[in-house]
Amino acid sequence: SDTARVSSEPLFTKGDALWAGAFVIGSVVMFQVDDNIDRWVGREKIQESDFIRRGAEIANLSKDDQVMLAGALVYLTGRIAKKPTLADIAWHSTEAVLISSIVLTLVRGSLGRTRPYVTPDDPTHFKGFEGFKQFEYRSFPSIHASANFAVAAVISGEIKRRWPGRLRWVSPVLYTVASFPTVSRLYLRRHWASDLVLGSFAGIVTGLKVERYHHTHPGNKLDKFFLGVRAGPDGTARLVLFEHRF
């Protein structure tokens, strides 16, 4: 059993709004240096490095759809092998990636910011709602960044809850790994630096909130269906493996 109890505290606070506002403003301010960063990354010395290019192409494979597929496979493995902790972490990670991807798809589709290789000298080129039609206008924010940082945030939250003594070294490793596919988008000129900053923030917030919600609201409908979690008579969460028939 999970010892978490139903929480009456709000999921989002004024502090969250302040942080969100700070990152949005910071990202907009970064528009002023996005082209300088893009030109620095586009230098011949960097672009012609086989080592950097191979690393960027490998890291770039960690896309939102691939991350969700991996999460789904791990989740099924956990359910079949009757490993509730594995299934729990995989499900919440996949959910966080899905939520952040949907929200950011709506945002960047509406804003229609062009990618660096389309308008290399103009990071402020926007065409409203064009992002829903063309890939080249889906730059801001980055879903690649949000997906990888969402997973890192969920796993960090789970470790803090279950094995707090390991958080000190595991969490930095997770966020460092998440930064590789994020930076690869900058090198491949698929995103401006400001896209990555806001996308990373969105992923972290989504991951932390998803993890916190499920573990402070035992018996919620999603966990009930995917994990068989029930709220006990004392408010604690109880896990029932394979109660559902698939």
CSV table of C-alpha atoms in Angstrom, one decimal:
chain,number,residue,atom,x,y,z
A,1,SER,CA,0.0,0.0,0.0
A,2,ASP,CA,1.0,3.6,-0.6
A,3,THR,CA,0.8,5.6,2.5
A,4,ALA,CA,-0.3,8.8,0.7
A,5,ARG,CA,-3.5,10.4,1.8
A,6,VAL,CA,-6.0,12.6,0.0
A,7,SER,CA,-4.8,16.2,0.0
A,8,SER,CA,-6.9,19.2,0.3
A,9,GLU,CA,-4.1,21.6,-0.8
A,10,PRO,CA,-4.5,23.2,-4.2
A,11,LEU,CA,-2.4,21.7,-7.0
A,12,PHE,CA,-1.4,25.0,-8.4
A,13,THR,CA,-0.4,28.0,-6.3
A,14,LYS,CA,0.4,31.7,-6.8
A,15,GLY,CA,4.0,30.7,-6.7
A,16,ASP,CA,3.5,28.5,-9.7
A,17,ALA,CA,2.0,31.4,-11.6
A,18,LEU,CA,4.9,33.7,-10.7
A,19,TRP,CA,7.4,31.1,-11.9
A,20,ALA,CA,5.5,30.6,-15.1
A,21,GLY,CA,5.3,34.3,-15.7
A,22,ALA,CA,9.1,34.6,-15.1
A,23,PHE,CA,9.9,31.9,-17.5
A,24,VAL,CA,7.6,33.2,-20.2
A,25,ILE,CA,9.0,36.7,-19.9
A,26,GLY,CA,12.5,35.3,-19.8
A,27,SER,CA,11.9,33.3,-22.9
A,28,VAL,CA,10.6,36.4,-24.7
A,29,VAL,CA,13.6,38.4,-23.6
A,30,MET,CA,15.8,35.7,-25.1
A,31,PHE,CA,14.4,36.5,-28.5
A,32,GLN,CA,16.9,39.3,-28.6
A,33,VAL,CA,19.8,36.8,-28.4
A,34,ASP,CA,18.3,33.8,-30.2
A,35,ASP,CA,19.9,34.6,-33.5
A,36,ASN,CA,23.3,35.2,-32.0
A,37,ILE,CA,23.1,31.7,-30.3
A,38,ASP,CA,21.9,30.2,-33.6
A,39,ARG,CA,24.9,31.7,-35.5
A,40,TRP,CA,27.3,30.4,-32.8
A,41,VAL,CA,25.9,26.9,-33.0
A,42,GLY,CA,25.9,27.1,-36.8
A,43,ARG,CA,29.7,27.8,-37.0
A,44,GLU,CA,31.5,25.6,-39.5
A,45,LYS,CA,33.8,24.2,-36.8
A,46,ILE,CA,30.8,22.9,-34.8
A,47,GLN,CA,28.6,21.8,-37.7
A,48,GLU,CA,31.3,19.8,-39.4
A,49,SER,CA,32.3,17.8,-36.3
A,50,ASP,CA,31.3,14.2,-36.9
A,51,PHE,CA,31.4,13.4,-33.2
A,52,ILE,CA,29.0,16.2,-32.3
A,53,ARG,CA,26.7,15.4,-35.2
A,54,ARG,CA,26.5,11.7,-34.4
A,55,GLY,CA,25.8,12.5,-30.7
A,56,ALA,CA,23.1,15.1,-31.7
A,57,GLU,CA,21.4,12.7,-34.1
A,58,ILE,CA,21.3,9.9,-31.5
A,59,ALA,CA,20.0,12.2,-28.7
A,60,ASN,CA,17.4,13.6,-31.1
A,61,LEU,CA,15.8,10.1,-31.3
A,62,SER,CA,14.3,10.8,-27.9
A,63,LYS,CA,11.1,12.4,-29.2
A,64,ASP,CA,7.8,12.8,-27.4
A,65,ASP,CA,6.2,9.9,-29.3
A,66,GLN,CA,9.2,7.7,-28.8
A,67,VAL,CA,9.3,8.6,-25.1
A,68,MET,CA,5.6,7.7,-24.7
A,69,LEU,CA,6.0,4.4,-26.6
A,70,ALA,CA,8.9,3.5,-24.3
A,71,GLY,CA,6.8,4.5,-21.2
A,72,ALA,CA,3.9,2.4,-22.4
A,73,LEU,CA,6.1,-0.7,-22.9
A,74,VAL,CA,7.6,-0.3,-19.4
A,75,TYR,CA,4.1,0.2,-18.0
A,76,LEU,CA,2.9,-3.0,-19.6
A,77,THR,CA,6.0,-4.8,-18.4
A,78,GLY,CA,5.3,-3.6,-14.8
A,79,ARG,CA,1.7,-4.8,-15.0
A,80,ILE,CA,2.6,-8.2,-16.5
A,81,ALA,CA,5.5,-8.8,-14.1
A,82,LYS,CA,3.4,-7.5,-11.2
A,83,LYS,CA,5.9,-4.8,-10.4
A,84,PRO,CA,3.6,-2.0,-9.1
A,85,THR,CA,6.3,0.6,-8.6
A,86,LEU,CA,7.6,0.2,-12.1
A,87,ALA,CA,4.1,0.4,-13.6
A,88,ASP,CA,3.3,3.4,-11.4
A,89,ILE,CA,6.3,5.4,-12.5
A,90,ALA,CA,6.0,4.4,-16.1
A,91,TRP,CA,2.3,5.4,-16.3
A,92,HIS,CA,2.8,8.7,-14.6
A,93,SER,CA,5.8,9.5,-16.8
A,94,THR,CA,3.8,8.7,-20.0
A,95,GLU,CA,0.8,10.7,-18.8
A,96,ALA,CA,3.0,13.8,-18.1
A,97,VAL,CA,4.6,13.6,-21.6
A,98,LEU,CA,1.1,13.3,-23.2
A,99,ILE,CA,-0.3,16.2,-21.3
A,100,SER,CA,2.6,18.5,-21.9
A,101,SER,CA,2.7,17.6,-25.6
A,102,ILE,CA,-1.0,18.3,-26.1
A,103,VAL,CA,-0.8,21.7,-24.3
A,104,LEU,CA,2.3,22.8,-26.2
A,105,THR,CA,1.0,21.6,-29.5
A,106,LEU,CA,-2.0,24.0,-29.0
A,107,VAL,CA,0.3,26.8,-27.9
A,108,ARG,CA,2.9,26.6,-30.7
A,109,GLY,CA,0.3,25.8,-33.3
A,110,SER,CA,-1.4,29.0,-32.4
A,111,LEU,CA,1.7,31.2,-32.2
A,112,GLY,CA,3.3,29.9,-35.5
A,113,ARG,CA,6.9,30.7,-34.8
A,114,THR,CA,9.3,29.8,-37.6
A,115,ARG,CA,12.2,27.5,-37.0
A,116,PRO,CA,15.8,28.7,-37.2
A,117,TYR,CA,16.5,27.1,-40.6
A,118,VAL,CA,13.5,28.9,-42.1
A,119,THR,CA,14.2,32.4,-40.9
A,120,PRO,CA,17.8,32.3,-39.6
A,121,ASP,CA,18.1,36.0,-39.0
A,122,ASP,CA,14.7,36.6,-37.6
A,123,PRO,CA,13.7,34.8,-34.4
A,124,THR,CA,10.7,37.0,-34.0
A,125,HIS,CA,8.9,35.8,-37.1
A,126,PHE,CA,5.4,34.6,-36.1
A,127,LYS,CA,2.4,33.7,-38.2
A,128,GLY,CA,-0.7,33.0,-36.2
A,129,PHE,CA,-2.2,29.4,-36.4
A,130,GLU,CA,0.2,28.5,-39.2
A,131,GLY,CA,1.8,25.9,-36.9
A,132,PHE,CA,-1.3,23.7,-37.2
A,133,LYS,CA,-0.6,23.5,-40.9
A,134,GLN,CA,3.2,23.5,-41.4
A,135,PHE,CA,6.0,21.8,-39.4
A,136,GLU,CA,8.3,24.8,-40.1
A,137,TYR,CA,6.0,27.1,-37.9
A,138,ARG,CA,6.0,24.9,-34.8
A,139,SER,CA,9.0,26.2,-33.0
A,140,PHE,CA,7.9,27.8,-29.7
A,141,PRO,CA,8.0,26.1,-27.3
A,142,SER,CA,9.8,22.8,-27.8
A,143,ILE,CA,7.9,19.6,-27.3
A,144,HIS,CA,11.2,17.6,-27.4
A,145,ALA,CA,12.4,19.5,-24.4
A,146,SER,CA,9.1,19.2,-22.5
A,147,ALA,CA,8.9,15.5,-23.1
A,148,ASN,CA,12.3,14.6,-21.7
A,149,PHE,CA,12.2,17.0,-18.8
A,150,ALA,CA,8.7,15.8,-17.9
A,151,VAL,CA,10.0,12.3,-17.5
A,152,ALA,CA,13.0,13.5,-15.5
A,153,ALA,CA,10.6,15.4,-13.2
A,154,VAL,CA,8.3,12.5,-12.6
A,155,ILE,CA,11.0,10.1,-11.8
A,156,SER,CA,12.7,12.6,-9.5
A,157,GLY,CA,9.4,13.1,-7.7
A,158,GLU,CA,8.9,9.4,-7.3
A,159,ILE,CA,12.4,8.9,-6.0
A,160,LYS,CA,11.9,11.7,-3.5
A,161,ARG,CA,8.7,10.0,-2.3
A,162,ARG,CA,10.0,6.5,-2.2
A,163,TRP,CA,13.8,6.6,-1.8
A,164,PRO,CA,14.7,10.1,-0.6
A,165,GLY,CA,18.3,9.2,0.2
A,166,ARG,CA,19.0,8.6,-3.5
A,167,LEU,CA,17.6,11.9,-4.8
A,168,ARG,CA,20.8,13.8,-4.2
A,169,TRP,CA,22.6,12.0,-7.0
A,170,VAL,CA,19.9,10.5,-9.1
A,171,SER,CA,18.0,13.7,-9.8
A,172,PRO,CA,21.0,15.6,-11.3
A,173,VAL,CA,21.7,12.6,-13.5
A,174,LEU,CA,18.1,12.5,-14.8
A,175,TYR,CA,18.1,16.2,-15.7
A,176,THR,CA,21.5,16.0,-17.3
A,177,VAL,CA,20.3,13.1,-19.5
A,178,ALA,CA,17.2,15.1,-20.4
A,179,SER,CA,19.3,18.0,-21.5
A,180,PHE,CA,21.0,16.0,-24.3
A,181,PRO,CA,18.1,15.6,-26.6
A,182,THR,CA,17.1,19.2,-25.8
A,183,VAL,CA,20.5,20.6,-26.8
A,184,SER,CA,20.5,18.4,-29.9
A,185,ARG,CA,17.6,20.4,-31.2
A,186,LEU,CA,19.6,23.6,-30.9
A,187,TYR,CA,22.5,22.0,-32.8
A,188,LEU,CA,20.3,20.6,-35.5
A,189,ARG,CA,18.7,24.1,-35.8
A,190,ARG,CA,15.2,22.8,-35.2
A,191,HIS,CA,14.7,25.2,-32.3
A,192,TRP,CA,15.8,28.6,-31.0
A,193,ALA,CA,17.3,28.6,-27.5
A,194,SER,CA,14.2,30.3,-26.0
A,195,ASP,CA,12.0,27.5,-27.4
A,196,LEU,CA,14.1,25.0,-25.3
A,197,VAL,CA,14.0,27.1,-22.1
A,198,LEU,CA,10.2,27.4,-22.0
A,199,GLY,CA,9.7,23.8,-23.2
A,200,SER,CA,12.0,22.5,-20.5
A,201,PHE,CA,10.1,24.5,-17.8
A,202,ALA,CA,6.7,23.3,-19.1
A,203,GLY,CA,7.9,19.7,-18.9
A,204,ILE,CA,9.3,20.0,-15.4
A,205,VAL,CA,6.1,21.6,-14.1
A,206,THR,CA,3.9,19.1,-15.8
A,207,GLY,CA,5.9,16.2,-14.5
A,208,LEU,CA,6.0,17.4,-10.9
A,209,LYS,CA,2.3,18.2,-10.9
A,210,VAL,CA,1.2,14.9,-12.4
A,211,GLU,CA,3.3,13.0,-9.9
A,212,ARG,CA,2.1,15.1,-7.0
A,213,TYR,CA,-1.6,14.9,-8.0
A,214,HIS,CA,-1.7,11.1,-8.2
A,215,HIS,CA,0.1,10.5,-5.0
A,216,THR,CA,-2.0,13.0,-3.0
A,217,HIS,CA,-5.3,11.9,-4.6
A,218,PRO,CA,-5.4,8.1,-4.2
A,219,GLY,CA,-8.3,6.5,-5.9
A,220,ASN,CA,-8.6,9.1,-8.7
A,221,LYS,CA,-10.2,7.7,-11.9
A,222,LEU,CA,-7.0,7.5,-14.0
A,223,ASP,CA,-5.0,5.6,-11.4
A,224,LYS,CA,-8.0,3.5,-10.7
A,225,PHE,CA,-8.2,2.3,-14.2
A,226,PHE,CA,-4.5,2.0,-15.2
A,227,LEU,CA,-3.0,0.9,-11.8
A,228,GLY,CA,-6.0,-0.4,-9.9
A,229,VAL,CA,-5.4,2.1,-7.1
A,230,ARG,CA,-8.2,2.5,-4.6
A,231,ALA,CA,-8.6,4.9,-1.7
A,232,GLY,CA,-8.9,2.9,1.5
A,233,PRO,CA,-11.4,3.7,4.3
A,234,ASP,CA,-8.7,5.7,6.1
A,235,GLY,CA,-7.8,7.8,3.0
A,236,THR,CA,-4.7,5.9,2.1
A,237,ALA,CA,-4.0,4.5,-1.3
A,238,ARG,CA,-4.3,0.8,-1.9
A,239,LEU,CA,-3.0,-1.0,-5.0
A,240,VAL,CA,-4.8,-3.9,-6.6
A,241,LEU,CA,-2.9,-5.5,-9.5
A,242,PHE,CA,-4.9,-6.6,-12.6
A,243,GLU,CA,-8.4,-5.9,-11.2
A,244,HIS,CA,-9.4,-4.8,-14.7
A,245,ARG,CA,-10.1,-7.1,-17.6
A,246,PHE,CA,-8.3,-5.8,-20.8
